PDB file of C-alpha atoms in Angstrom:
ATOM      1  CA  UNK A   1       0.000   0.000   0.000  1.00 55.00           C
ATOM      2  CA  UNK A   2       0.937   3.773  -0.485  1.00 55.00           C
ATOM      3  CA  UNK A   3       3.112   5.159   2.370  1.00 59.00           C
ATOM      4  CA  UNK A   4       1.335   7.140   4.867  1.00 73.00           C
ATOM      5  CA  UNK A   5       2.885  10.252   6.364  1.00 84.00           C
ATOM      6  CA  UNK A   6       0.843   9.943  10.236  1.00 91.00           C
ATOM      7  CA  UNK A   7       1.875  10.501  13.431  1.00 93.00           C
ATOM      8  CA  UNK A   8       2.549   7.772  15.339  1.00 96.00           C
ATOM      9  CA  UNK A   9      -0.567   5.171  15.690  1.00 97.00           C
ATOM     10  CA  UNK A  10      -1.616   3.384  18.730  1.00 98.00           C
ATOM     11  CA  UNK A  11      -5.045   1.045  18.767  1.00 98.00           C
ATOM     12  CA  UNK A  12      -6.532   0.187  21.953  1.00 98.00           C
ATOM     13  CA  UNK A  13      -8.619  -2.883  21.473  1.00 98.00           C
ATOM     14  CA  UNK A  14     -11.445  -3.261  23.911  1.00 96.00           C
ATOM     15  CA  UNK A  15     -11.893  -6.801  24.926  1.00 95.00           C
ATOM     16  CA  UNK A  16     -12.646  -5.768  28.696  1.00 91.00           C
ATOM     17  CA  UNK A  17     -16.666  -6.969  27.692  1.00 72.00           C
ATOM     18  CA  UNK A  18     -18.599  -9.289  29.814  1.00 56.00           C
ATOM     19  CA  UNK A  19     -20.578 -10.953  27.006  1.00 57.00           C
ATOM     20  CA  UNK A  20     -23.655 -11.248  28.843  1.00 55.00           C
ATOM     21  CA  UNK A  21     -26.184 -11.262  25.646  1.00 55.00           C
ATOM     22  CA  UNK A  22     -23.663 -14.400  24.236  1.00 55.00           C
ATOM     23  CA  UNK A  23     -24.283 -16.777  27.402  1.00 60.00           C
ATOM     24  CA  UNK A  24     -20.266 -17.406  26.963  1.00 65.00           C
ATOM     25  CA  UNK A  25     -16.835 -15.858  25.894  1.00 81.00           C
ATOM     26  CA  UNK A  26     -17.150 -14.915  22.242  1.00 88.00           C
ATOM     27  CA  UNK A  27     -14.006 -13.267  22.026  1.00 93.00           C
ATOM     28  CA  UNK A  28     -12.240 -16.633  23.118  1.00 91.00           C
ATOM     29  CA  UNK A  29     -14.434 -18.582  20.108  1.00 90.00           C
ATOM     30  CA  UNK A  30     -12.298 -20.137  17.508  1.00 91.00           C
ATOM     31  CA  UNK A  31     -13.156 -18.964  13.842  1.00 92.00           C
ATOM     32  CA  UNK A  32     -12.822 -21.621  11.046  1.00 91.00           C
ATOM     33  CA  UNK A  33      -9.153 -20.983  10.504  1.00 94.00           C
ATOM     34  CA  UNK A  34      -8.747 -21.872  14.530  1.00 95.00           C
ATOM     35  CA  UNK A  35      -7.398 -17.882  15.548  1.00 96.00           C
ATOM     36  CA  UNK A  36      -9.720 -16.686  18.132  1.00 95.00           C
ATOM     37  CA  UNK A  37     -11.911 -13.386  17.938  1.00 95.00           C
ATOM     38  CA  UNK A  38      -9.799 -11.816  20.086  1.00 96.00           C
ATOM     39  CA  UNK A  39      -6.902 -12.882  18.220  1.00 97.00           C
ATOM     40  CA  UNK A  40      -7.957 -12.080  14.743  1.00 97.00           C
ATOM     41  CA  UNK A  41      -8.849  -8.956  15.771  1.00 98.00           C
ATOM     42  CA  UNK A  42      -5.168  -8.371  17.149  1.00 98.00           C
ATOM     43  CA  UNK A  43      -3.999  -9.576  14.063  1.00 98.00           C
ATOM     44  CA  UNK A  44      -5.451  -7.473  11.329  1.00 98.00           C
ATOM     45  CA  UNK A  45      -4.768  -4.477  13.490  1.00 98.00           C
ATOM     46  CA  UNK A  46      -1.055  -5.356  14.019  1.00 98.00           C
ATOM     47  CA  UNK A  47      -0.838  -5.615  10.504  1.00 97.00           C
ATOM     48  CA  UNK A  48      -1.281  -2.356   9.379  1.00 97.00           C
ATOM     49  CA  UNK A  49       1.528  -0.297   8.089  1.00 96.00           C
ATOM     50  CA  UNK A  50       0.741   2.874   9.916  1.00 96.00           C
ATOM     51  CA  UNK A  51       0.248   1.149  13.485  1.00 97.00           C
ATOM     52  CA  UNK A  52       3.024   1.670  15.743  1.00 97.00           C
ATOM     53  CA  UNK A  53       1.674  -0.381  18.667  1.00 98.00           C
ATOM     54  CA  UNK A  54      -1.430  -1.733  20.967  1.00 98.00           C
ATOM     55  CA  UNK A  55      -2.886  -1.367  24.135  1.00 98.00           C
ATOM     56  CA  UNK A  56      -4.897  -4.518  24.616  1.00 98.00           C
ATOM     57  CA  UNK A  57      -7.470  -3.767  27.502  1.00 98.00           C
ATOM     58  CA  UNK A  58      -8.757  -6.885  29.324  1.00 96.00           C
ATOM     59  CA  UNK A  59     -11.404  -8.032  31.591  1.00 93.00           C
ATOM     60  CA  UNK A  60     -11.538 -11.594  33.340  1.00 92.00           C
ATOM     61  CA  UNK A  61      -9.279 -12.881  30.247  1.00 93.00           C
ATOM     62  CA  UNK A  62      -6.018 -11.191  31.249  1.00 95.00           C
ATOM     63  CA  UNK A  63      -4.272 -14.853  30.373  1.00 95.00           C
ATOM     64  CA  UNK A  64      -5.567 -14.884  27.205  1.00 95.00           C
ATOM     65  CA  UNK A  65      -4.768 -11.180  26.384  1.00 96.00           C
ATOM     66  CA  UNK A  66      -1.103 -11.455  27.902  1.00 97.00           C
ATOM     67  CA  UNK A  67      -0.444 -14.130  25.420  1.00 97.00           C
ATOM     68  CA  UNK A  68      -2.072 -12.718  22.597  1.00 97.00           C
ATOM     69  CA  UNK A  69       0.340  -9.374  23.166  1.00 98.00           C
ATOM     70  CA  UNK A  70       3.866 -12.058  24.113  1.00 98.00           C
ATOM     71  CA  UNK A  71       2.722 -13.295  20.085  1.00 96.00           C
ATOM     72  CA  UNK A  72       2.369  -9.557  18.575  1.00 98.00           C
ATOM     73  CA  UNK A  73       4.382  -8.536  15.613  1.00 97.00           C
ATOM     74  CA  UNK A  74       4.122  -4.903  17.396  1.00 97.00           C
ATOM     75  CA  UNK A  75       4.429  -3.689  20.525  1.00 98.00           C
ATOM     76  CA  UNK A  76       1.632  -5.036  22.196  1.00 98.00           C
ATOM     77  CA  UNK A  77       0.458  -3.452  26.351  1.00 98.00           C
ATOM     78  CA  UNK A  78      -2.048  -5.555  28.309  1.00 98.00           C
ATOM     79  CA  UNK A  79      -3.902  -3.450  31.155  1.00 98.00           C
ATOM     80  CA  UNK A  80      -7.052  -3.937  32.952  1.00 97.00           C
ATOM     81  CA  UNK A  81     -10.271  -2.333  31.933  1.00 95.00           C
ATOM     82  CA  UNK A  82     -13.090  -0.566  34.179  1.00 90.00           C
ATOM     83  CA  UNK A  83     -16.579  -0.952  34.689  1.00 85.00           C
ATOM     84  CA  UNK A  84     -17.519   1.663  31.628  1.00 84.00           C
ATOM     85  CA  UNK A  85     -16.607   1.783  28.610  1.00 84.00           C
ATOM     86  CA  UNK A  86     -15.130   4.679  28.793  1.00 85.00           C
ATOM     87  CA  UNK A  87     -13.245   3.607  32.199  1.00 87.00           C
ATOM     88  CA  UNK A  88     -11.614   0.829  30.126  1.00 92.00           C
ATOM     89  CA  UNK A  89     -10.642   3.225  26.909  1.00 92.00           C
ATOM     90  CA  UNK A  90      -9.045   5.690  29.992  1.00 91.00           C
ATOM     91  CA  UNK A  91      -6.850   2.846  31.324  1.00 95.00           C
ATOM     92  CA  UNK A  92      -5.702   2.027  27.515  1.00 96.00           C
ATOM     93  CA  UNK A  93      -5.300   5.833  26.809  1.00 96.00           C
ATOM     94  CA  UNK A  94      -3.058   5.933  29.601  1.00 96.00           C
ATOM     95  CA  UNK A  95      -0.871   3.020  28.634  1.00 97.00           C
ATOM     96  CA  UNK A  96      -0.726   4.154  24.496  1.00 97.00           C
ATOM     97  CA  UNK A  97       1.896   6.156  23.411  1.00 94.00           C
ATOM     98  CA  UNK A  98       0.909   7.742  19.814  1.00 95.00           C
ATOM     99  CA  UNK A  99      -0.615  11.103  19.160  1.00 96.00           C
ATOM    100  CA  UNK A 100      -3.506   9.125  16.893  1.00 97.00           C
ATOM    101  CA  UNK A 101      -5.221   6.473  18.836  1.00 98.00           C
ATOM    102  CA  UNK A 102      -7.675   4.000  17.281  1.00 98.00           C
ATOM    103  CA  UNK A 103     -10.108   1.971  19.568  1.00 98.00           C
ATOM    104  CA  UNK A 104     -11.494  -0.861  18.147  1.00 98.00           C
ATOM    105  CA  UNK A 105     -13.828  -3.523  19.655  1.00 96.00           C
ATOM    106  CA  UNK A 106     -12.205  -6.826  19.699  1.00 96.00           C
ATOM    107  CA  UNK A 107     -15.625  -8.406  18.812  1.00 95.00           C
ATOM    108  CA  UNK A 108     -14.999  -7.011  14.670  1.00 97.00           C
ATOM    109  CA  UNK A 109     -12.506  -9.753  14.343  1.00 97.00           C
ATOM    110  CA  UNK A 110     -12.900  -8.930  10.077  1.00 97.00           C
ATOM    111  CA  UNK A 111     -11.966  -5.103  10.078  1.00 98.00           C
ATOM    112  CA  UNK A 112     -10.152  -5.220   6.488  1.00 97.00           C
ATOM    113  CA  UNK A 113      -6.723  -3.189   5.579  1.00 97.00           C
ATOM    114  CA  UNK A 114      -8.888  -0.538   3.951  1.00 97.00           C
ATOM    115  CA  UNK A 115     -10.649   0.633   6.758  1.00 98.00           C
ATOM    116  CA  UNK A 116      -8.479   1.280   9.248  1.00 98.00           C
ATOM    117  CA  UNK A 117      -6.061   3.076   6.050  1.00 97.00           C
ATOM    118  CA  UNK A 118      -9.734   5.483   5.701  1.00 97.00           C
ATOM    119  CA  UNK A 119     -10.314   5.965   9.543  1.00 97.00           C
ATOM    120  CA  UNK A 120      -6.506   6.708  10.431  1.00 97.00           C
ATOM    121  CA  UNK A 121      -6.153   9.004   7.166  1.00 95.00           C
ATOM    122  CA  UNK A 122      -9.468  10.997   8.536  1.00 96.00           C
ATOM    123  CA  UNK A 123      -8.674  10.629  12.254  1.00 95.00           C
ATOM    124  CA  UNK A 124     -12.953   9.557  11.914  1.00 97.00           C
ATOM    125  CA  UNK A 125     -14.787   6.641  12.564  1.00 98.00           C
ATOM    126  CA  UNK A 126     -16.467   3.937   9.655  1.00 98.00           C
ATOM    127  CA  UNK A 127     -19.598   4.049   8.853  1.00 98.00           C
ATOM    128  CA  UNK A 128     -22.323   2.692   7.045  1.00 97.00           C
ATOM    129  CA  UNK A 129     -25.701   3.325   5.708  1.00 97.00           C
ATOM    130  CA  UNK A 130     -28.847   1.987   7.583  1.00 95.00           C
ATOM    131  CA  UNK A 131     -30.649  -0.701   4.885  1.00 94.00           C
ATOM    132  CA  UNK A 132     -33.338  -1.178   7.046  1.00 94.00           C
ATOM    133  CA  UNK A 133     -36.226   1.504   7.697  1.00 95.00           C
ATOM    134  CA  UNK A 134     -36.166   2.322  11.716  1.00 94.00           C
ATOM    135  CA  UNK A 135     -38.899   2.778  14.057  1.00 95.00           C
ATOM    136  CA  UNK A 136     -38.843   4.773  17.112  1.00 95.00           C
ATOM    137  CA  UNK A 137     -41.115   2.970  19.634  1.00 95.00           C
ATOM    138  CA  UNK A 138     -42.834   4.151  23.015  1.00 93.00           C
ATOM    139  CA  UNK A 139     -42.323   2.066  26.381  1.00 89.00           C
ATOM    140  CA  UNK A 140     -45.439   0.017  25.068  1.00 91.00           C
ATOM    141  CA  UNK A 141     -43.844  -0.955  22.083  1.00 92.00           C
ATOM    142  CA  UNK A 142     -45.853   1.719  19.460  1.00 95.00           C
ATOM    143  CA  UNK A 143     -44.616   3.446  16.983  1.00 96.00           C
ATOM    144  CA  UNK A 144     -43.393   6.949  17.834  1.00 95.00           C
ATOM    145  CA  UNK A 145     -41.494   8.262  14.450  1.00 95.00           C
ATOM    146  CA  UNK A 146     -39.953   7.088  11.758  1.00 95.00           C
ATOM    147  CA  UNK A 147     -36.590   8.757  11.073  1.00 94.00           C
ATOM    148  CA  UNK A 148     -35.116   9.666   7.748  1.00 94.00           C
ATOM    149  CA  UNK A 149     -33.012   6.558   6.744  1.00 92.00           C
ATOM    150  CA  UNK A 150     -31.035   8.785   4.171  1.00 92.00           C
ATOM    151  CA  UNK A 151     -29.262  10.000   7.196  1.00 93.00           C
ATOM    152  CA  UNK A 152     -28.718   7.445   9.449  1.00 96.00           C
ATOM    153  CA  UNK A 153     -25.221   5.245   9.551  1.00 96.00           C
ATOM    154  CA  UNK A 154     -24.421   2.160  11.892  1.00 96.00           C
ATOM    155  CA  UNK A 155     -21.170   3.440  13.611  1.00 97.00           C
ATOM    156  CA  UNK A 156     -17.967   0.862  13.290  1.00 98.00           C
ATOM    157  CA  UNK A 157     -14.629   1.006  15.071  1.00 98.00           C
ATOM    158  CA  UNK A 158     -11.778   1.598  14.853  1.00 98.00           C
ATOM    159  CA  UNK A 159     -12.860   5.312  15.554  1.00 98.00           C
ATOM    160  CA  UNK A 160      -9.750   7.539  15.128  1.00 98.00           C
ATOM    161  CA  UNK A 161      -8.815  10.548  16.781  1.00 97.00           C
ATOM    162  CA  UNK A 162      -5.983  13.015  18.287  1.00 96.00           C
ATOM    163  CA  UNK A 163      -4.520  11.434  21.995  1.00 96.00           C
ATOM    164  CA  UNK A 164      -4.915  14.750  23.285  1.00 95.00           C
ATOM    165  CA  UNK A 165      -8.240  15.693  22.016  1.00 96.00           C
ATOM    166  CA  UNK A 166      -9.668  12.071  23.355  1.00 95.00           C
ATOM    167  CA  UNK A 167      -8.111  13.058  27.011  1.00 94.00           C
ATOM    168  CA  UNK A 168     -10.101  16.170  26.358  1.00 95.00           C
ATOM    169  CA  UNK A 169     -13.274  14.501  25.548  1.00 94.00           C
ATOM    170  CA  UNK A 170     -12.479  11.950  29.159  1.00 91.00           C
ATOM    171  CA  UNK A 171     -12.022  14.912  31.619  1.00 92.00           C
ATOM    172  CA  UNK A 172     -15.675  16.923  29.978  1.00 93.00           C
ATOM    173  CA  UNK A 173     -17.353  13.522  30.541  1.00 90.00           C
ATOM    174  CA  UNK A 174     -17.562  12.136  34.221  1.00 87.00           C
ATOM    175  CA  UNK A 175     -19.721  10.435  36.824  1.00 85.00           C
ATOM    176  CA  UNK A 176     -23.265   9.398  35.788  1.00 86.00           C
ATOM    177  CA  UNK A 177     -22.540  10.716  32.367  1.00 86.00           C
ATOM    178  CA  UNK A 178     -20.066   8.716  31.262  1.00 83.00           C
ATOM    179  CA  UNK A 179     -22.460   5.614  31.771  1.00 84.00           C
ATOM    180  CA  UNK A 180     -23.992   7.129  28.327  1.00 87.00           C
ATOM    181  CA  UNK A 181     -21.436   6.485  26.519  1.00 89.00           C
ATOM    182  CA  UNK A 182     -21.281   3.826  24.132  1.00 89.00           C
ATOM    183  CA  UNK A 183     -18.593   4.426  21.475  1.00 93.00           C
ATOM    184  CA  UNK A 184     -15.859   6.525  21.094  1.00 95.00           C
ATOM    185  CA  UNK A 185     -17.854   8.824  18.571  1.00 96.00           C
ATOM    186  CA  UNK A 186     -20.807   8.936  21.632  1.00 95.00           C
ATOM    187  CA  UNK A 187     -18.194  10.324  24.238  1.00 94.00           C
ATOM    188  CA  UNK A 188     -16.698  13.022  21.534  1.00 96.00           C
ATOM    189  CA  UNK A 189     -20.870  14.143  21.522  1.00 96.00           C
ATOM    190  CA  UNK A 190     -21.203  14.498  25.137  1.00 95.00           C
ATOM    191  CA  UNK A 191     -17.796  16.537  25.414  1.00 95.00           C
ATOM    192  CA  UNK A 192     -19.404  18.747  22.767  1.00 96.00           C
ATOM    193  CA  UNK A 193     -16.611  18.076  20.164  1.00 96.00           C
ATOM    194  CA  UNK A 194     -16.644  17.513  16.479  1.00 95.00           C
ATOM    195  CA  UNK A 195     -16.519  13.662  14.768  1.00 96.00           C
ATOM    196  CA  UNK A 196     -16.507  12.621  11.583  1.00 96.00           C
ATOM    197  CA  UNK A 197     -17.508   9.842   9.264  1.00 97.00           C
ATOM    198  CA  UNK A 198     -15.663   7.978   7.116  1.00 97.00           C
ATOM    199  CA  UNK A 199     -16.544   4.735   4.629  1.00 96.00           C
ATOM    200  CA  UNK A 200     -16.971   1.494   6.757  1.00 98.00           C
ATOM    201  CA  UNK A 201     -17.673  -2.023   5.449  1.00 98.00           C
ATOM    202  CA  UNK A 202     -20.764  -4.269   6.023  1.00 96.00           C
ATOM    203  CA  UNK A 203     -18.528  -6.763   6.403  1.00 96.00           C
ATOM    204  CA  UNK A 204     -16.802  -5.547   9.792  1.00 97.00           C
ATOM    205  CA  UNK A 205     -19.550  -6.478  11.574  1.00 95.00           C
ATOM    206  CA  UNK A 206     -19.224  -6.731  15.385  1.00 94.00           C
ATOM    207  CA  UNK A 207     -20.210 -10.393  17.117  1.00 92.00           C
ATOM    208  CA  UNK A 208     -22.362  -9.677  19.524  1.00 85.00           C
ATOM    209  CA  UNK A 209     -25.071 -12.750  19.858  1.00 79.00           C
ATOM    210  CA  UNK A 210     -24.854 -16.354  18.648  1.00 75.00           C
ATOM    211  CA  UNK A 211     -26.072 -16.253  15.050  1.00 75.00           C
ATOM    212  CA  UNK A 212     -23.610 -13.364  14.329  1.00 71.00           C
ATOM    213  CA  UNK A 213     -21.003 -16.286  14.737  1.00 71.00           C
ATOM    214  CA  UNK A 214     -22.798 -18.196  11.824  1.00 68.00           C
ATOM    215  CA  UNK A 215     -22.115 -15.527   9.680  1.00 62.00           C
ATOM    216  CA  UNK A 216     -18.429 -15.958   8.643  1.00 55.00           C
ATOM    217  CA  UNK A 217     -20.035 -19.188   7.084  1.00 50.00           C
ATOM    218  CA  UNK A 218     -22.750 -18.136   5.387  1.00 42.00           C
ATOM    219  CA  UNK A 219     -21.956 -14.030   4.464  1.00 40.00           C
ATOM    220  CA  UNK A 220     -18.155 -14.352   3.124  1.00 45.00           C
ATOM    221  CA  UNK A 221     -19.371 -13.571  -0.647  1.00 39.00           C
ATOM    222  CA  UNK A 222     -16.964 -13.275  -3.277  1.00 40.00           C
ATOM    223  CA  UNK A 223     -16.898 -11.212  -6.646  1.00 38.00           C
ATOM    224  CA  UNK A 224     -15.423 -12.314  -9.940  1.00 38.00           C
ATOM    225  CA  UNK A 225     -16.705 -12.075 -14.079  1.00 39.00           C
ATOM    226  CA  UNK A 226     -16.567 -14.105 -16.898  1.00 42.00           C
ATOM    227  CA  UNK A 227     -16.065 -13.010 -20.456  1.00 42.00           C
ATOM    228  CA  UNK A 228     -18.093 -14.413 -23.674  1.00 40.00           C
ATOM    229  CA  UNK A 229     -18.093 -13.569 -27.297  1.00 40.00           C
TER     230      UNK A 229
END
């Protein structure tokens, strides 16, 4: 790929989850090729030209995440997450060293080369467009609204953005507040600073119940043409 002139890169991958809605540890389930989640995840990140290092943040599977990081082709930091979110991104901020940091969740095990090259070239986070039309429902389950799909995107990571501006975004949000956030894009909002978009892939899904692990058999679709007189 084309050299990239960035600062230094460091992606905190955020496998600190409790995976309540899976019954069991996803990010220890072994894909076809017999890499782990948690480990392909590490992989395609560490793979990446531009990234200069990792800050694995862990939960109950600090064994697993300490060997995952003695195995890195880059320099690879294992530290313990928080109860939020946002706790857990604060104790990887403080371990990561470049002026861009990427979080990612370590449940997208299939983030692809061209997606983090978009999100670390924008300092943004991937996105893509809604298919499906969505309802907003009442606490009795009827229909309230019906947004404009034209403008609604289902947020990805890695979500890019300046060290300093992130530490920024940490200090504005704090106490019951921070329990609102849910990405890295969500925390920028509350802080009251600016985030953009850039082009995600349907395929960099994130694993988050059973039948999301059936997909890497059933939703790997490839392209190709023939030629005729």
């Amino acid at each position: 790929m084309k050299e990239m002139n960035l600062p230094a890169v460091t992606v905190i991958v955020v496998a600190a989850g409790a995976s309540r809605r899976m019954g069991f540890d996803k990010l220890s389930f072994r894909l076809p090729d017999g890499r782990s989640v948690l480990q392909t995840s590490c992989d395609a990140l560490a793979a990446h030209p531009a990234v200069t290092g990792l800050v694995l943040v862990c939960g109950g599977n600090r064994t697993e995440c300490e060997a995952i990081a003695a195995r890195c082709t880059k320099p690879c930091t294992v530290v313990q997450g928080g109860a939020t979110r946002a706790d857990s991104v604060r104790s990887g901020l403080a371990a990561a060293e470049g002026e861009l940091v990427a979080i990612h969740d370590a449940a997208r095990p299939f983030v692809s080369e061209a997606v983090i090259t978009a999100v670390l070239t924008a300092a943004a986070a991937p996105a893509v467009p809604v298919k499906d039309t969505i309802k907003i429902a009442d606490g009795a389950g009827r229909v309230a609204a019906t947004p404009d799909r034209a403008s609604l995107y289902a947020v990805q990571t890695p979500q890019c953005f300046r060290r300093s501006l992130y530490l920024q975004a940490l200090s504005a949000v704090t106490g019951e507040k921070a329990s609102l956030v849910t990405d890295d894009c969500s925390l920028f909002e509350l802080a009251g600073l600016p985030v953009t978009l850039t082009e995600g892939d349907y395929a960099n899904y994130k694993i988050t119940t059973k039948e999301d692990l059936q997909k890497e058999k059933t939703m790997r679709i490839g392209h190709g043409y023939d030629v005729h007189r």
